[in-house]
Coordinates of C-alpha atoms in Angstrom, one line a residue:
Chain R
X1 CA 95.2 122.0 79.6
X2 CA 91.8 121.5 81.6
X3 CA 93.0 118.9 83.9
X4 CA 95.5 121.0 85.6
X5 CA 92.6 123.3 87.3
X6 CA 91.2 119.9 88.3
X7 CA 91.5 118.8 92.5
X8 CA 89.8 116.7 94.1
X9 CA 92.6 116.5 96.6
X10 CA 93.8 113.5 95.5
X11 CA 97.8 112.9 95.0
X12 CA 97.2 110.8 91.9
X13 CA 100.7 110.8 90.5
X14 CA 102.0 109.4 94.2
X15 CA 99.6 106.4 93.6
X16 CA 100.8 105.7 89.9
X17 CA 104.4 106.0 91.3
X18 CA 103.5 104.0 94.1
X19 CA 102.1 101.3 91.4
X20 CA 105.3 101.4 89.6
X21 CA 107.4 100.6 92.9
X22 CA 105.3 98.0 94.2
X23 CA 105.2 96.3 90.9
X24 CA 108.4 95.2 91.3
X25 CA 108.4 94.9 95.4
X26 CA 105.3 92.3 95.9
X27 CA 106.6 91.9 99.8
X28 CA 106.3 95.8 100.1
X29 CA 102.8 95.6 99.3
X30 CA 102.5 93.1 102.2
X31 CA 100.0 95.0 104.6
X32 CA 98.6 94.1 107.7
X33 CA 96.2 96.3 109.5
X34 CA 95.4 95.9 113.0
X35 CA 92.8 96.7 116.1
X36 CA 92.4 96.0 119.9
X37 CA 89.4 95.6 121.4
X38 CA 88.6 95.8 124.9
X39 CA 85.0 94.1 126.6
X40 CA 83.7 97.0 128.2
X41 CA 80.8 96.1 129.7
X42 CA 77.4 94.2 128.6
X43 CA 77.6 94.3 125.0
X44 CA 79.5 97.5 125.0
X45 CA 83.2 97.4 124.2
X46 CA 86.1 100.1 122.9
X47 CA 88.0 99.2 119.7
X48 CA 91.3 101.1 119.3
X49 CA 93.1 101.1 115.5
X50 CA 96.6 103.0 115.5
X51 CA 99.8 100.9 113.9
X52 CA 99.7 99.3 111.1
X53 CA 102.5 97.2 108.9
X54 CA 103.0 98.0 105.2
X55 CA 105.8 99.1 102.8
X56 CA 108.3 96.5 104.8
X57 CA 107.7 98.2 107.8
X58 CA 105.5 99.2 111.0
X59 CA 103.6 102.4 110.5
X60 CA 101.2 103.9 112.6
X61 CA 98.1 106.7 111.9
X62 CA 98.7 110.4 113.3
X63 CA 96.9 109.4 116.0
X64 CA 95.2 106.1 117.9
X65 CA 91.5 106.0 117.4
X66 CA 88.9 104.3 119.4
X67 CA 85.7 103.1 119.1
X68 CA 82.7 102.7 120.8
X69 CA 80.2 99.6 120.0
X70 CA 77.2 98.8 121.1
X71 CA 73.7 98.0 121.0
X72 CA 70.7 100.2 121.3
X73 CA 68.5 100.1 124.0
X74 CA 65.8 98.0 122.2
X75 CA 67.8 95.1 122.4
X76 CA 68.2 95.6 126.6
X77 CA 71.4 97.8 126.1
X78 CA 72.8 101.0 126.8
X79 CA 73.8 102.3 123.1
X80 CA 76.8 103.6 123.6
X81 CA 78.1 103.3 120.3
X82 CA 76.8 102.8 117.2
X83 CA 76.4 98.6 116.5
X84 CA 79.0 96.3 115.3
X85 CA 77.1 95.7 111.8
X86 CA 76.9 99.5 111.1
X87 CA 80.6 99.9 111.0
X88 CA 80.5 97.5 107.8
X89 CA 78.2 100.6 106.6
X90 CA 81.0 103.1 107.4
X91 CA 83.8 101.2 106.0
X92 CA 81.5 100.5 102.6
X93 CA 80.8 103.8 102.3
X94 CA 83.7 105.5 102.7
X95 CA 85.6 103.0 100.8
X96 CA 83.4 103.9 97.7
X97 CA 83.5 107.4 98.2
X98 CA 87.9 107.9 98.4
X99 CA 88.0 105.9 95.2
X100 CA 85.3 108.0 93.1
X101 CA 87.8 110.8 94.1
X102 CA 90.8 108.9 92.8
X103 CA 89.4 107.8 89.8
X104 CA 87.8 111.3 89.5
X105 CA 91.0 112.7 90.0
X106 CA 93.2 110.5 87.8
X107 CA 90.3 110.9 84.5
X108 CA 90.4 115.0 85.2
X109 CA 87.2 115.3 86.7
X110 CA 86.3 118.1 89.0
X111 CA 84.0 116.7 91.9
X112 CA 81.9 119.1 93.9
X113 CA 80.0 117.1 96.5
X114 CA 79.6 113.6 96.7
X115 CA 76.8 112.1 99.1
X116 CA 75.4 108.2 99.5
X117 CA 73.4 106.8 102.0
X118 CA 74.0 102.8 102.7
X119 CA 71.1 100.6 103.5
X120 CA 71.9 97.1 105.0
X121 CA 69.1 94.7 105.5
X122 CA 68.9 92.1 108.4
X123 CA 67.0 89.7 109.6
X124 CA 67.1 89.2 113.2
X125 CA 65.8 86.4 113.4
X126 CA 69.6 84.7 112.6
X127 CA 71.4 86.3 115.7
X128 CA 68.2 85.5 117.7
X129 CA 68.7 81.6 116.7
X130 CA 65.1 81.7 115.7
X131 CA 65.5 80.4 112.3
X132 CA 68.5 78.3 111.6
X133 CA 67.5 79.2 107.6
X134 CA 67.7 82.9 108.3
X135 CA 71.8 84.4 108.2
X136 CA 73.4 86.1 110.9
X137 CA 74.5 88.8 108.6
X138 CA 73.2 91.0 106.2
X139 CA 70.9 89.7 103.7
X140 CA 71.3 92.8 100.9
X141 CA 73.1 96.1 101.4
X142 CA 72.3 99.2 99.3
X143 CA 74.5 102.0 98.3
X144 CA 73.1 105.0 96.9
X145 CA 75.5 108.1 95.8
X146 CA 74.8 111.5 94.5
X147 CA 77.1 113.3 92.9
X148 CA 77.8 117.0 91.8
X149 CA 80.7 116.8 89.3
X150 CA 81.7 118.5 86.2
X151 CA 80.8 115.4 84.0
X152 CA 77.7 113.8 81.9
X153 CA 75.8 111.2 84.2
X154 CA 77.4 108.7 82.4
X155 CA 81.1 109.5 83.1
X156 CA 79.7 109.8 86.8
X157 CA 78.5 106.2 86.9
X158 CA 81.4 105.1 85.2
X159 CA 83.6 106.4 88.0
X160 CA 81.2 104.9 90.7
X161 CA 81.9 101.4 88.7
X162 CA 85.7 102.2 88.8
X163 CA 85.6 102.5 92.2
X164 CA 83.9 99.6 93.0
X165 CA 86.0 97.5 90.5
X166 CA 89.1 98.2 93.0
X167 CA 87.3 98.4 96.6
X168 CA 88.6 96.5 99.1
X169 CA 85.6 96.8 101.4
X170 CA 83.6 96.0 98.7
X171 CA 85.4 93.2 97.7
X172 CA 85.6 92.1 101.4
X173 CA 81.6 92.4 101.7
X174 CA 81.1 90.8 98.4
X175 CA 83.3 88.0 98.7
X176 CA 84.0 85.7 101.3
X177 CA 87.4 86.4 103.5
X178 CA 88.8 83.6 105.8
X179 CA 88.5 84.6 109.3
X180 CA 90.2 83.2 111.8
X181 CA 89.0 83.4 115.4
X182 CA 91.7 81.9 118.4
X183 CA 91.5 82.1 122.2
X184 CA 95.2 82.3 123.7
Chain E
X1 CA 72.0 79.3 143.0
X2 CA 75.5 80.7 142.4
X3 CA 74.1 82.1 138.6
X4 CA 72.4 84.7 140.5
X5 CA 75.6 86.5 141.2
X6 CA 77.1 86.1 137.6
X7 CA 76.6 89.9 135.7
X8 CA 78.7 90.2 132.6
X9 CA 75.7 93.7 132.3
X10 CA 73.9 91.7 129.3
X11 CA 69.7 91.5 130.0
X12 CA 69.6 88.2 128.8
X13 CA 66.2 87.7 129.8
X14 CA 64.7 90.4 127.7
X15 CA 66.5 88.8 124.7
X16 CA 65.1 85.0 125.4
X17 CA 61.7 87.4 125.7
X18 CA 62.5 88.9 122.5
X19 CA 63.3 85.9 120.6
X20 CA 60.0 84.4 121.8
X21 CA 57.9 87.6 120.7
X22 CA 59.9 87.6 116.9
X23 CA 59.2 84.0 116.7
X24 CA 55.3 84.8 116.3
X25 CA 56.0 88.2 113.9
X26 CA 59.1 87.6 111.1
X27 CA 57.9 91.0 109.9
X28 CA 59.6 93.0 113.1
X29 CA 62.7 90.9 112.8
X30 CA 63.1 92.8 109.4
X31 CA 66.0 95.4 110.3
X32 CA 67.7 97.8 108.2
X33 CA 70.9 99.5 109.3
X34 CA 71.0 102.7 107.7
X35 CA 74.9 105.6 107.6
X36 CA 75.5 108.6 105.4
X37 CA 78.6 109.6 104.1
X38 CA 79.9 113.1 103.0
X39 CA 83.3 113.4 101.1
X40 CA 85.3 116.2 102.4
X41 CA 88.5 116.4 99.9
X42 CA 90.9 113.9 99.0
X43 CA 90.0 110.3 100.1
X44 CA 89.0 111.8 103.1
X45 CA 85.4 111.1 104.3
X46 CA 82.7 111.7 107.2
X47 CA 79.9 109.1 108.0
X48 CA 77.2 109.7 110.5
X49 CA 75.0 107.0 111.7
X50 CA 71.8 107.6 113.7
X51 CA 68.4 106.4 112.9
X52 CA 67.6 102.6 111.8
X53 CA 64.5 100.8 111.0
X54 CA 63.7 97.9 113.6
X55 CA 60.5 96.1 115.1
X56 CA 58.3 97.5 112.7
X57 CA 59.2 101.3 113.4
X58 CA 61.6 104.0 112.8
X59 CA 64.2 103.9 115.5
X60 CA 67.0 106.1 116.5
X61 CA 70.5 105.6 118.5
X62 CA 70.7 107.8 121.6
X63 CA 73.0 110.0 119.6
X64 CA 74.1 110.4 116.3
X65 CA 77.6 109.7 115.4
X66 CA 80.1 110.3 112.8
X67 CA 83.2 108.4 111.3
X68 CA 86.0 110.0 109.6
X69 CA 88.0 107.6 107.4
X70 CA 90.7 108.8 105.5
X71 CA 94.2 107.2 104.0
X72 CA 97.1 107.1 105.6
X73 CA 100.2 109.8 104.7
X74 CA 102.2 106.9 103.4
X75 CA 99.5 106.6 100.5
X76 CA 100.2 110.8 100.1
X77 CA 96.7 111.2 102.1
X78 CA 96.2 113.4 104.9
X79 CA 95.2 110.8 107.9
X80 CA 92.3 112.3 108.8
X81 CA 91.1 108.9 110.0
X82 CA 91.2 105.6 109.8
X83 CA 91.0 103.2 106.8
X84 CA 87.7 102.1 105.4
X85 CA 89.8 98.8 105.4
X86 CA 89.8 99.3 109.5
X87 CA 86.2 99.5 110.2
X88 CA 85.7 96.4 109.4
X89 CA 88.0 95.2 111.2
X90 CA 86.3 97.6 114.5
X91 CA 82.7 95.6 113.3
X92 CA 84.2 92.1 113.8
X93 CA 86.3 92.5 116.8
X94 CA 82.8 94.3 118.6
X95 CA 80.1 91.9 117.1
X96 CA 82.2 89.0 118.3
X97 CA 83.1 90.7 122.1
X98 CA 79.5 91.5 122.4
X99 CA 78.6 87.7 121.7
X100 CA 81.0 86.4 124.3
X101 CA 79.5 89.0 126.6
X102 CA 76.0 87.5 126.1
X103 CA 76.7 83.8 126.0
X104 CA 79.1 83.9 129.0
X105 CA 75.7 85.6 130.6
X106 CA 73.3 83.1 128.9
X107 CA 75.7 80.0 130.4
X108 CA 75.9 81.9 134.1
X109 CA 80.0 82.4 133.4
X110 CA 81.3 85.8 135.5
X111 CA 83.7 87.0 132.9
X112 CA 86.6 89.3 134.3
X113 CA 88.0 90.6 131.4
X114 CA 88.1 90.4 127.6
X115 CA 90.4 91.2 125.4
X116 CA 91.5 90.8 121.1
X117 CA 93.8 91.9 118.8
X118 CA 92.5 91.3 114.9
X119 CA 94.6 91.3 112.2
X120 CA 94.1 91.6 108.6
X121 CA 96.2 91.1 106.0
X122 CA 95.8 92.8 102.7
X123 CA 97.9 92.8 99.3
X124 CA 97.4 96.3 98.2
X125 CA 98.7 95.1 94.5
X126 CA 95.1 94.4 94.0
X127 CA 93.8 97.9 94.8
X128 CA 96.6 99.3 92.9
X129 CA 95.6 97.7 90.0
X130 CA 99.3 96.0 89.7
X131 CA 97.7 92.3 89.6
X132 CA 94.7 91.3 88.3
X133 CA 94.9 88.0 90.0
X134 CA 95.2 89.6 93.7
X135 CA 92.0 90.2 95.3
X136 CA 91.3 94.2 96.4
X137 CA 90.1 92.9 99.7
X138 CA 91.7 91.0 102.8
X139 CA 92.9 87.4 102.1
X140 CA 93.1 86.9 105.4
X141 CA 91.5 88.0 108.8
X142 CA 92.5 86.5 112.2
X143 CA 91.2 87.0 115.7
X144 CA 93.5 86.4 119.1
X145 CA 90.8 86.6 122.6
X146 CA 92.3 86.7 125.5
X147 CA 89.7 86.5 128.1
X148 CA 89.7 85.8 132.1
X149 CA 86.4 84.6 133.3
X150 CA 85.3 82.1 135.9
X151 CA 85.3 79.2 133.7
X152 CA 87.5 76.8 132.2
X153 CA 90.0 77.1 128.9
X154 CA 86.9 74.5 127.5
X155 CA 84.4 76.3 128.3
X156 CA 85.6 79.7 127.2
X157 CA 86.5 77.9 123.7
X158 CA 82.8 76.9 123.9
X159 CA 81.9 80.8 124.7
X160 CA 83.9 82.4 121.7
X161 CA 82.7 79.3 119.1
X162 CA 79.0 80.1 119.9
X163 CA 79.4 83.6 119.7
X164 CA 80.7 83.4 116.7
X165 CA 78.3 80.6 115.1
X166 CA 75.7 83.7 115.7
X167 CA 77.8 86.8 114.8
X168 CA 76.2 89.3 112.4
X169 CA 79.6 90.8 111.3
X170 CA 81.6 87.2 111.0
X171 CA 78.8 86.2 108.8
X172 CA 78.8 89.6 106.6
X173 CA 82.4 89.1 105.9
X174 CA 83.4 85.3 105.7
X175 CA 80.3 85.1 103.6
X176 CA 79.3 87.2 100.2
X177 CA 76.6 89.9 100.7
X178 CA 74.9 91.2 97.7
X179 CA 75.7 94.6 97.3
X180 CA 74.1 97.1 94.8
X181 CA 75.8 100.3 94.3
X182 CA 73.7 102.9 92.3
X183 CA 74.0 106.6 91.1
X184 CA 70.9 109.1 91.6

């Protein structure tokens, strides 16, 4: 059978399991992912991710990971990270492109390469408070993938439509989320 | 004049100038925030931001940068990075940080330290596919500052509101962006 020559890398069967369990475990499915973020210095500041709580329990990445964030010298800053709104870009993308290899993985599709650039379009005019009619955020984002895979263009875009069906940073960009924001 | 002293390392100046020369030319407010993304294997990813389009020309960051974002082994990934889920969360603690760090400037308030914790909560039944009715995305984001500045609890409130009434990121992601995804 073709499919068994097929990997993308992806452990499909441990996410159909993992479906099974969880359908009859709602609280396990309970995550809650988590960052710190500490004001460095201007508009600079370092975000760390690490633990994490999910399957009933606290679990943690192989190792912490901090961010840099910043803004680039045009706006009077030292750049040294890339800006807050560009790691929406990095989550979107990379969101996209671990589900076209599930969904590749779990129709029997070999991938070869799969590329996309993002393109998020703002008006600066909102953060500036020059235009009260003008929003803070993005007005339109772009994501464009090219994709080497053993499969007709049209089994390709249905695999990019899969994936965004069941993003959760697509969902989250798409949709509103309720934020919270407290001072202690 | 005891504002002379306050430096939180924000130029606040050059961005009153800068909203005063976008006021007169809405075309150079027009930014767009540009990241490329390469799938390695799995659900593992790399994205690189460098170069954006601002102020009528091609700009570029001092460096370019890249992301890895990966699942974690619980999800029978390899952890190469963190979540796609996570970056956002990196976006919103940063955007708002940075907009404390320029208000408390703007308002000639010496802030000492600043400090969150941001957590998101997430019912992965809807990116499993196990319930149609739960959302893929985070129902729920909150935000906890904890920030020492010369000021009082009032006015620190005030500091965190406004920098949140102009956030990019808290926009992006309270509020729905249009997002096109498309195959080449």
């Amino acid at each position: 059978m073709a499919m068994a020559t097929i990997d993308n890398g992806v452990n499909v069967q441990a996410l159909l399991d993992a479906r099974e369990a969880l359908r009859g475990a709602p609280q396990a499915a309970q995550f809650t992912w988590r960052a710190a973020c500490k004001w460095e210095k201007g508009t600079h500041s370092k975000t760390t991710v690490h633990k994490f709580l999910g399957l009933g329990e606290e679990q943690r990445h192989k190792t912490a990971s901090s961010f840099d964030a910043d803004h680039p010298e045009i706006f009077a800053s030292e750049d040294h990270g890339i800006t807050p709104v560009e790691y929406l870009l990095v989550g979107l993308a990379s969101c996209l492109t671990a589900g076209i290899a599930a969904v590749a993985q779990n129709r029997g599709i070999q991938l070869r390469s799969v590329e996309s650039t993002v393109e998020g379009k703002m008006d600066i005019r909102g953060i500036l408070g020059i235009d009260s009619d003008v929003r803070n955020g993005y007005d339109d984002i772009k994501v464009t993938f090219k994709i080497d895979a053993d499969a007709s263009k049209k089994e390709i875009e249905a695999i990019v439509a899969q994936s965004q069906k069941r993003s959760a940073v697509y969902d989250a960009i798409t949709n509103p989320v309720n934020v919270t924001v407290e001072v202690v």
